[in-house]
PDB file of C-alpha atoms in Angstrom:
ATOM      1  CA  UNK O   1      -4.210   2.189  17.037  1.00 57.00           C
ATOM      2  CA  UNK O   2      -3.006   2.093  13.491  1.00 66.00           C
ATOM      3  CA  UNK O   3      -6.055   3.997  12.056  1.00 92.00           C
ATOM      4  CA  UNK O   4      -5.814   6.103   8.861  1.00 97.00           C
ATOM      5  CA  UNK O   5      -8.791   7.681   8.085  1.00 97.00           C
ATOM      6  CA  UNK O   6      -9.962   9.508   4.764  1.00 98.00           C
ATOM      7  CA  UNK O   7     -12.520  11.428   3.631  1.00 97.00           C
ATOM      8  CA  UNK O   8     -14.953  11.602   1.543  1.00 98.00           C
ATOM      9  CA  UNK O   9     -15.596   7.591   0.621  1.00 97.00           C
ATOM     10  CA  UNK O  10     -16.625   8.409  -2.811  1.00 97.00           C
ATOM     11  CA  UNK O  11     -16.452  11.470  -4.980  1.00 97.00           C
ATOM     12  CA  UNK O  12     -18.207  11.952  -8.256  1.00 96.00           C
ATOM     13  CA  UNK O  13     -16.656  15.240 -10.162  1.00 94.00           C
ATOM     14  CA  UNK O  14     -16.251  17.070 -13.579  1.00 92.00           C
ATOM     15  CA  UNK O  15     -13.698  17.920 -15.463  1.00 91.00           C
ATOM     16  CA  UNK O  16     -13.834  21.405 -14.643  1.00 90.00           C
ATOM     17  CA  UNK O  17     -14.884  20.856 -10.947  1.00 91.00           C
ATOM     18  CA  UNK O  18     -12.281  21.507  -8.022  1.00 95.00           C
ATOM     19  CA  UNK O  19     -12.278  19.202  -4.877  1.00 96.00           C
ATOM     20  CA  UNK O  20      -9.843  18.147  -1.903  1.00 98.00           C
ATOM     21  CA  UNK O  21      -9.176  14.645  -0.597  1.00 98.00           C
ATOM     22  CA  UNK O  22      -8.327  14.541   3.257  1.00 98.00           C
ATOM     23  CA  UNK O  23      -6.048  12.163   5.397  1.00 98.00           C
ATOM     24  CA  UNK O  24      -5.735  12.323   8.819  1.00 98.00           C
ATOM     25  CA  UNK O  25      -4.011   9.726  11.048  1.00 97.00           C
ATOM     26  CA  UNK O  26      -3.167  10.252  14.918  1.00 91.00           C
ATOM     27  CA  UNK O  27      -0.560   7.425  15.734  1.00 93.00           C
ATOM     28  CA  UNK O  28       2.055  10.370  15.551  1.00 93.00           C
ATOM     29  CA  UNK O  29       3.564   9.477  12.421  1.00 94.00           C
ATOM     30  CA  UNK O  30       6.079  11.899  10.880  1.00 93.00           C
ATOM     31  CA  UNK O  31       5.167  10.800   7.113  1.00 93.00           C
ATOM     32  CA  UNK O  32       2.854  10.540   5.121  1.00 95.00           C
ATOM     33  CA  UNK O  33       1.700   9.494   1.120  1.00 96.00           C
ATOM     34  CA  UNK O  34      -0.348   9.491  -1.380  1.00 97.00           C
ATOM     35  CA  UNK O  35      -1.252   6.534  -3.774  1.00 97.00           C
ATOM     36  CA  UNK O  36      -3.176   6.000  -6.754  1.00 98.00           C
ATOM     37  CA  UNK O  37      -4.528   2.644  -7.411  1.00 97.00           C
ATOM     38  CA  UNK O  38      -6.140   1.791 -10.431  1.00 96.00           C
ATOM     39  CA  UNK O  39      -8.281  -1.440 -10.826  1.00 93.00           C
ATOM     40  CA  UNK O  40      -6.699  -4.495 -10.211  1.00 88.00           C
ATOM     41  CA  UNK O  41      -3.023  -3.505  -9.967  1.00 94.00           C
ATOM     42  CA  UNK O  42      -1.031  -2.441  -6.824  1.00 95.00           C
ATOM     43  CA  UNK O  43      -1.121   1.379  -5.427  1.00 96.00           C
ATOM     44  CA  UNK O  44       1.332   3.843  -7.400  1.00 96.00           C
ATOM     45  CA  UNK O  45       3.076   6.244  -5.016  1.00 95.00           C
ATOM     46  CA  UNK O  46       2.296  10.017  -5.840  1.00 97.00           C
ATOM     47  CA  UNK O  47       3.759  12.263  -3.074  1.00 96.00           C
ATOM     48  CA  UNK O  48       5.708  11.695   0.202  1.00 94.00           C
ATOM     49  CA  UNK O  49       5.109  14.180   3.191  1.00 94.00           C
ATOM     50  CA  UNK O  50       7.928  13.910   5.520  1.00 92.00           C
ATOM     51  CA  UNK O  51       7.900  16.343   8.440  1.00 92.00           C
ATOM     52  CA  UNK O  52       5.335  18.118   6.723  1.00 94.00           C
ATOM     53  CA  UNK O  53       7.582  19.322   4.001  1.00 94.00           C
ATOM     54  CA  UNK O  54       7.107  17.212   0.703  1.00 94.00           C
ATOM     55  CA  UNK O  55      10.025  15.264  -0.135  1.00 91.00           C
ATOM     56  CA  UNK O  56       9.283  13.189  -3.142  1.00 89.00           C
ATOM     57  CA  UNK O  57       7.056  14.252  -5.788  1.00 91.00           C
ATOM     58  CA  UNK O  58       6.692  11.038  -8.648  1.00 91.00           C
ATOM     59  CA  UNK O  59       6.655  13.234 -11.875  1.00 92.00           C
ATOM     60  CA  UNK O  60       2.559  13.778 -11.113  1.00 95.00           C
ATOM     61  CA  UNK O  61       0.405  15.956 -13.127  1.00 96.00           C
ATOM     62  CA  UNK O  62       0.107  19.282 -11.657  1.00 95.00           C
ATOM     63  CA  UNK O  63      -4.084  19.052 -11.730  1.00 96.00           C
ATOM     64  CA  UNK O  64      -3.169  16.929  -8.113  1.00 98.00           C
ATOM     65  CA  UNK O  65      -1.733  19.352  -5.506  1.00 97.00           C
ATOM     66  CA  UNK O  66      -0.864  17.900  -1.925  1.00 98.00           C
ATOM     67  CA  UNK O  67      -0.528  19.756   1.262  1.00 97.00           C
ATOM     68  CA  UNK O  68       0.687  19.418   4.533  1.00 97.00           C
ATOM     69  CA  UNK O  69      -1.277  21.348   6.885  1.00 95.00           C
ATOM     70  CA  UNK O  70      -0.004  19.788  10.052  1.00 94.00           C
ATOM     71  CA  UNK O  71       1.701  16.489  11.263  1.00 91.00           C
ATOM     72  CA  UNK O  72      -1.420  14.961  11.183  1.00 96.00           C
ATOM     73  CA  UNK O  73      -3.283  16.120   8.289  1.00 97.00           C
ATOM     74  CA  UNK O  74      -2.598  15.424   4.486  1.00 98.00           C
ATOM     75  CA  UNK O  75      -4.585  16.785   1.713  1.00 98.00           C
ATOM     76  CA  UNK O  76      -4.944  16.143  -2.362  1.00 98.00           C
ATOM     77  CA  UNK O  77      -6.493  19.277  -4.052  1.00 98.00           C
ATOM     78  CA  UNK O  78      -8.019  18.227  -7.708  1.00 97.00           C
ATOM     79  CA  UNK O  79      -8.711  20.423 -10.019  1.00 95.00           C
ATOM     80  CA  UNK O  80      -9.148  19.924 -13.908  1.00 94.00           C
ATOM     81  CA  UNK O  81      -8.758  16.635 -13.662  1.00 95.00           C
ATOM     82  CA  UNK O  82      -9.636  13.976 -16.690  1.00 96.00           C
ATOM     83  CA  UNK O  83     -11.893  10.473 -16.711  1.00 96.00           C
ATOM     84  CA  UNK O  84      -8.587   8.463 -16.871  1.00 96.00           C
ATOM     85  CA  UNK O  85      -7.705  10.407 -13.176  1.00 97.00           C
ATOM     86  CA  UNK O  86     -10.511   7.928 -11.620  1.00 97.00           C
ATOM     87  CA  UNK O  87      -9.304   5.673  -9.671  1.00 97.00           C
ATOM     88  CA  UNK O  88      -8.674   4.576  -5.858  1.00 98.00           C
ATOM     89  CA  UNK O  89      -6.837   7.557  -4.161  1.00 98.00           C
ATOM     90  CA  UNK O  90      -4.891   6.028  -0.930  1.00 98.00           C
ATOM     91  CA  UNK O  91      -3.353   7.733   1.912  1.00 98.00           C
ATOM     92  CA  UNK O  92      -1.121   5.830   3.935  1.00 96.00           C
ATOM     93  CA  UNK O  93       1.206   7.265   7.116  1.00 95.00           C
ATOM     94  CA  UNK O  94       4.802   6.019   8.688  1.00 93.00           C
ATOM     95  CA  UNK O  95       6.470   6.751  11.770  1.00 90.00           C
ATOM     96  CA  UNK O  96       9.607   8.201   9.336  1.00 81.00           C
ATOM     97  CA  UNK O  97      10.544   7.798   6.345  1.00 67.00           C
ATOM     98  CA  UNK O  98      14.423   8.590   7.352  1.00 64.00           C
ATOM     99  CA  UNK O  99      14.370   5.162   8.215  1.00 65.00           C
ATOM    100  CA  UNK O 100      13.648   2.411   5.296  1.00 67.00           C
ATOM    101  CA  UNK O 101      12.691  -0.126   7.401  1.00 78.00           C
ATOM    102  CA  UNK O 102       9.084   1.633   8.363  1.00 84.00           C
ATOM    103  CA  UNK O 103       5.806   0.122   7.526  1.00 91.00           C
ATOM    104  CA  UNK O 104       3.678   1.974   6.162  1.00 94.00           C
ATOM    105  CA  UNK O 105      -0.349   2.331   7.138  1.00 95.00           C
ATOM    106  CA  UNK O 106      -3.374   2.348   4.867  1.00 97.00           C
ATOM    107  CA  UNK O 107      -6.257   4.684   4.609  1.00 97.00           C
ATOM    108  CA  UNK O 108      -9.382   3.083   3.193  1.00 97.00           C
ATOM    109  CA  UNK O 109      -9.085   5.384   0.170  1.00 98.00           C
ATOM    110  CA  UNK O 110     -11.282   8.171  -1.773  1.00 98.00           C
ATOM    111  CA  UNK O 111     -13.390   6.063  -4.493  1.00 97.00           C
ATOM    112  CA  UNK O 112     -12.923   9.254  -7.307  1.00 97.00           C
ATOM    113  CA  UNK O 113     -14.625   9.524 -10.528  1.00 97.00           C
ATOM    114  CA  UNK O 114     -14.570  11.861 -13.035  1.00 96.00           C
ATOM    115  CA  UNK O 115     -17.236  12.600 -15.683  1.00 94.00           C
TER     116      UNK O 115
ATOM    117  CA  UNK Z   1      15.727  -2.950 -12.692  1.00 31.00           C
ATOM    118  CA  UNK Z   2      13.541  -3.183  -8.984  1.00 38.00           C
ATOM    119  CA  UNK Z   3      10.745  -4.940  -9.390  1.00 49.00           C
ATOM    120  CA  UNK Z   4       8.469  -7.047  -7.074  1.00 62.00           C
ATOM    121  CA  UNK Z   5       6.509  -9.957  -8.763  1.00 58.00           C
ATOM    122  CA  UNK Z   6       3.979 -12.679  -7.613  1.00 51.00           C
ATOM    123  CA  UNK Z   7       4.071 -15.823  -9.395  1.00 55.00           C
ATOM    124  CA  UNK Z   8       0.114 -16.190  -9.834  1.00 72.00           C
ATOM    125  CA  UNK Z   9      -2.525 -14.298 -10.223  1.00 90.00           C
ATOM    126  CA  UNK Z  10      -4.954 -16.205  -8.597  1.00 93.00           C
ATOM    127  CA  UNK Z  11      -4.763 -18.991  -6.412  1.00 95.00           C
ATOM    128  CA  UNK Z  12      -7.744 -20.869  -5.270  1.00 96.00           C
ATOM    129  CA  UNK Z  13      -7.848 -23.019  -2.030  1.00 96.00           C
ATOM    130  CA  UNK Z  14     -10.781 -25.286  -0.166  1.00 97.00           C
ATOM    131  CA  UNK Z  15     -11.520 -23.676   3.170  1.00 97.00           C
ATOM    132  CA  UNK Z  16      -9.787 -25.106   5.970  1.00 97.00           C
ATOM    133  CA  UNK Z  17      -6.683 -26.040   3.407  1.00 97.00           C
ATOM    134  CA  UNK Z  18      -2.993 -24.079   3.795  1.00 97.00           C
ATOM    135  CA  UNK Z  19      -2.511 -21.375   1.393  1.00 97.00           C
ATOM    136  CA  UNK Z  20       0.583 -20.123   0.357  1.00 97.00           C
ATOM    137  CA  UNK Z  21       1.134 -17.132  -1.624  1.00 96.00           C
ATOM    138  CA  UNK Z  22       4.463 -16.306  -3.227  1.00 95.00           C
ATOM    139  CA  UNK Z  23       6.539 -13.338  -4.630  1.00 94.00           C
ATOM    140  CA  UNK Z  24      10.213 -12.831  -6.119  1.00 93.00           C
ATOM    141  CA  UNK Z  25      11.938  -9.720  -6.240  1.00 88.00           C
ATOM    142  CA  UNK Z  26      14.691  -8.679  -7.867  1.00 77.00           C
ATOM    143  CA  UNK Z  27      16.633  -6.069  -6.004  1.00 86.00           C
ATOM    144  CA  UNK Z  28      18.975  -7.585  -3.651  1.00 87.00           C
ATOM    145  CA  UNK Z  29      19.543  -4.494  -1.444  1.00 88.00           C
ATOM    146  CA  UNK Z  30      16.136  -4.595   0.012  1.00 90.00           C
ATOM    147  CA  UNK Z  31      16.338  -5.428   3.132  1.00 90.00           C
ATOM    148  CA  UNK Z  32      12.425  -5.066   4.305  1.00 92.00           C
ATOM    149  CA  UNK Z  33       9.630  -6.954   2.889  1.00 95.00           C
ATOM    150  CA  UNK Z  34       5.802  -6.690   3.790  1.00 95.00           C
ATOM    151  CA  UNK Z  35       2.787  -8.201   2.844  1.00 97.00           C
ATOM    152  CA  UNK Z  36      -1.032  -6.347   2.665  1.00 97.00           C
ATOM    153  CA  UNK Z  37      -3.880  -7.883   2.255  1.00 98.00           C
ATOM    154  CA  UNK Z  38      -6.696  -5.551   0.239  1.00 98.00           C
ATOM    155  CA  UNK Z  39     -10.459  -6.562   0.280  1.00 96.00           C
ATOM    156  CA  UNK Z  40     -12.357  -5.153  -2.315  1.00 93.00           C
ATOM    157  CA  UNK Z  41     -13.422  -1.492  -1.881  1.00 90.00           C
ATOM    158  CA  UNK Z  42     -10.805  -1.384   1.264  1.00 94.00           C
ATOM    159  CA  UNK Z  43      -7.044  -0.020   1.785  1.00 96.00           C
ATOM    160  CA  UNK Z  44      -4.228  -2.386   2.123  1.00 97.00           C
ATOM    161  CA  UNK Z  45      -3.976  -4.068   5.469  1.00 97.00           C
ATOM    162  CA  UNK Z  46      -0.495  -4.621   7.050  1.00 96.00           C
ATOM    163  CA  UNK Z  47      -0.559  -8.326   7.497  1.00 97.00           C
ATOM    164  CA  UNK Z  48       3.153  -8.965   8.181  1.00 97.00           C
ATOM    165  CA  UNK Z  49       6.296  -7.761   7.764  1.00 96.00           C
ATOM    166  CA  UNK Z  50      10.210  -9.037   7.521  1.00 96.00           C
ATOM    167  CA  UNK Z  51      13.681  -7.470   8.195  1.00 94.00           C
ATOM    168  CA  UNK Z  52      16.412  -9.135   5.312  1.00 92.00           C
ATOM    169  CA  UNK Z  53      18.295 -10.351   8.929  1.00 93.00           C
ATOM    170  CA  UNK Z  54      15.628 -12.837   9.426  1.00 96.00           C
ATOM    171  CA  UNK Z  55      14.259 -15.966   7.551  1.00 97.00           C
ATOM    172  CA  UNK Z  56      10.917 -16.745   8.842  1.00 98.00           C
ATOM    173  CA  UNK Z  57       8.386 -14.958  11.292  1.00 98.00           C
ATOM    174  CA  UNK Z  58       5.474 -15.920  12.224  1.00 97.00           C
ATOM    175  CA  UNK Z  59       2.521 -14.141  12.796  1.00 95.00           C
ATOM    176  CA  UNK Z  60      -1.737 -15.839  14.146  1.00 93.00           C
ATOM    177  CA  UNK Z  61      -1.906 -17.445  11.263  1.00 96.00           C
ATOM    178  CA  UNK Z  62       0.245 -15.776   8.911  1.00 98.00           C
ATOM    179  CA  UNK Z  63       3.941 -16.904   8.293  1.00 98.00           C
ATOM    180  CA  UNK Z  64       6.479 -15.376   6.208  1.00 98.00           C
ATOM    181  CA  UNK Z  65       9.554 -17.049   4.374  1.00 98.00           C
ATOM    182  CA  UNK Z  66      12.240 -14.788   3.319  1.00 97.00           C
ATOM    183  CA  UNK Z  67      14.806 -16.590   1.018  1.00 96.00           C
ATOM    184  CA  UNK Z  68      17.424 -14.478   0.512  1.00 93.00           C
ATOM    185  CA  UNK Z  69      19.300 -16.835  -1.970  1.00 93.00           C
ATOM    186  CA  UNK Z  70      17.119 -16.468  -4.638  1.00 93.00           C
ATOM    187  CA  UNK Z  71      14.978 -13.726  -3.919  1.00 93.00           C
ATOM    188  CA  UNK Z  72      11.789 -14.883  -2.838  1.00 95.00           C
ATOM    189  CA  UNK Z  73       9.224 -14.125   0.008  1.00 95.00           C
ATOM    190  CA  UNK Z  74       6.140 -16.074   0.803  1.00 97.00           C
ATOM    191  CA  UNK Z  75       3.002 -15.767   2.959  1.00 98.00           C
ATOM    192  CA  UNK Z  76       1.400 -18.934   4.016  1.00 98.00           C
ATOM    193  CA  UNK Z  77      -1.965 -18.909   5.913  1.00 98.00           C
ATOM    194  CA  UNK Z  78      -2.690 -21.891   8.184  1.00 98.00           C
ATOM    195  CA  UNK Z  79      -6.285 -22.941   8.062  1.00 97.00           C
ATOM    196  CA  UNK Z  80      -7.998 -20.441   5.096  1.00 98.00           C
ATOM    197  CA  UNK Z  81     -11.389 -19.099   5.892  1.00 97.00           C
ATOM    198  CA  UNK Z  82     -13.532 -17.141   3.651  1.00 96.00           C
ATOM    199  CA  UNK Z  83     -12.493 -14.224   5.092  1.00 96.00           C
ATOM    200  CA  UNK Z  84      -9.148 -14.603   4.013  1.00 98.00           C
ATOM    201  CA  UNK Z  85     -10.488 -13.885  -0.173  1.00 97.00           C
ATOM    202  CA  UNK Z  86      -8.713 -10.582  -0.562  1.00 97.00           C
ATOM    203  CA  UNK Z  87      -5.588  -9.302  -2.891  1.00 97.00           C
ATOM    204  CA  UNK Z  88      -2.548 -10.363  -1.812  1.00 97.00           C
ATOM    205  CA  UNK Z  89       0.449  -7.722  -2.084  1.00 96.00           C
ATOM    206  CA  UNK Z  90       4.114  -7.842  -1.412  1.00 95.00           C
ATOM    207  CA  UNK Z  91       5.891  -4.995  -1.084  1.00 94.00           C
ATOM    208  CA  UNK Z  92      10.153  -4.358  -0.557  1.00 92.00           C
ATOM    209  CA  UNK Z  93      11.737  -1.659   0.486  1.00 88.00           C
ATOM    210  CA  UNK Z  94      14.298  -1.294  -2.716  1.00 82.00           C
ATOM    211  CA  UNK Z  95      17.844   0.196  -2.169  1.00 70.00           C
ATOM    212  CA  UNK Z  96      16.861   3.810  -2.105  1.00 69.00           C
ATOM    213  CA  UNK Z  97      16.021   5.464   1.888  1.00 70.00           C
ATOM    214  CA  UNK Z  98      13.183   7.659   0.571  1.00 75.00           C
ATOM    215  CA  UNK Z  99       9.894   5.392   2.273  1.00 78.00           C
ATOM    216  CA  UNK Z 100       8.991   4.461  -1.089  1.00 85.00           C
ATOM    217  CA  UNK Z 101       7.930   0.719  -1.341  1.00 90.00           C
ATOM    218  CA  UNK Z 102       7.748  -1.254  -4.662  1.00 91.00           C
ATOM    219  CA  UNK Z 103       4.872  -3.729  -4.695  1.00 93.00           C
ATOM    220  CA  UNK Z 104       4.549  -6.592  -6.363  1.00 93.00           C
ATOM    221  CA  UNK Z 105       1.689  -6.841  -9.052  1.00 93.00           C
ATOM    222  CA  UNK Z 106      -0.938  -9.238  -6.429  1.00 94.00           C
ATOM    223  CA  UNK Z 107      -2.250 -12.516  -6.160  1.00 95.00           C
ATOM    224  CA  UNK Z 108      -5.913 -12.884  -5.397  1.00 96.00           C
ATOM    225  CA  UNK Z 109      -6.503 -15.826  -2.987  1.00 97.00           C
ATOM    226  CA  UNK Z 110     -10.175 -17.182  -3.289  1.00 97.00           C
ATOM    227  CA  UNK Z 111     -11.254 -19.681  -0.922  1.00 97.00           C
ATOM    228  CA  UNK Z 112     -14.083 -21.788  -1.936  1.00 94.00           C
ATOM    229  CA  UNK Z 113     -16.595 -23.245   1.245  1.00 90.00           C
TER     230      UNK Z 113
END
């Protein structure tokens, strides 16, 4: 089973709203990220997880906090966020990212716009 | 500087024709390639993947040609079906051991009935 799961599908928010992404994948991977993707062009890494402690944060705006609740659990909280923020938010999982040879494992992504 | 490119944009093919969808790269310490495949409103799909030790594997379907030489990967699909119209994305592992993959910028394969 190579099932990444995310929730919700779609989220419609304002500016001054706050709201949390989830991730959850059970295949016992050890890592896990965060992607933005805007129309067509390829997903933009935000955040690595790995071992629940975050290991590579790319220079993101602070309105997008992730946490690691548990091995299997990821979550993006929003808050302040601006219309140029929507856009599709991916979570994908690995078994570790220690090793560079690991594929990594799609969500079906949070649809997020922002009015 | 890494980067991960596909030659086209968009490549259309009759249905039942080979496709073949390629992509260059530039760093020559990667040394793992995959390709996704992204319908629209869906998260990339694993479709394949390549260690740099190896030159072609095959896949139902789906092959992959790694040419080490001069830096260039390639997904062909035997027999294209309609359900094959998706994005197209490679992706390399770069010379940094941090998980982060650098993907190219797509190809969208339409397949016309």
């Amino acid at each position: 089973d190579t099932e990444v799961t995310q929730t919700p599908k779609h989220l419609v928010m304002g500016m001054t709203n706050k709201k949390s992404l989830k991730c959850e994948q059970h295949m016992g991977h050890r890592a896990m990220y965060w992607y933005k993707q805007k129309a067509k062009k390829p997903p933009e890494l935000m955040f690595v997880y790995s071992y629940e402690k975050l290991s590579i944060n790319e220079s993101v705006p602070s309105r997008f906090s992730p946490e690691c609740p548990n091995s299997s659990l990821l979550n993006l909280h929003l808050h302040a966020l601006q219309p140029e923020d929507s856009a599709l938010y991916l979570c994908a999982s690995s078994q570790d990212r220690t090793s560079a040879q690991e594929t990594q494992y799609f969500g079906p992504g949070t649809r997020l716009l922002v009015l | 500087g890494e980067s991960v490119g596909l030659h086209l944009p968009t490549l259309s093919v009759q249905e039942g024709d080979n496709s073949i969808i390629n992509c260059a790269y530039s760093n020559s310490a990667s040394d793992y390639f995959i390709w996704y495949k992204q319908e629209s409103g869906k998260g990339p799909q694993f479709i394949i993947d390549i260690r740099s030790n190896m030159d072609k594997r095959q896949g139902q379907r789906v092959t992959v040609l790694l040419n080490k030489t001069v830096k260039h990967l390639s997904l062909q699909i035997a027999a294209t079906q309609p359900g094959d119209s998706a994005v197209y994305f490679c992706a390399e592992n770069g010379s940094s051991n941090t998980g982060k993959l650098i993907f190219g910028q797509g190809t969208t394969l339409q397949v016309k009935p």
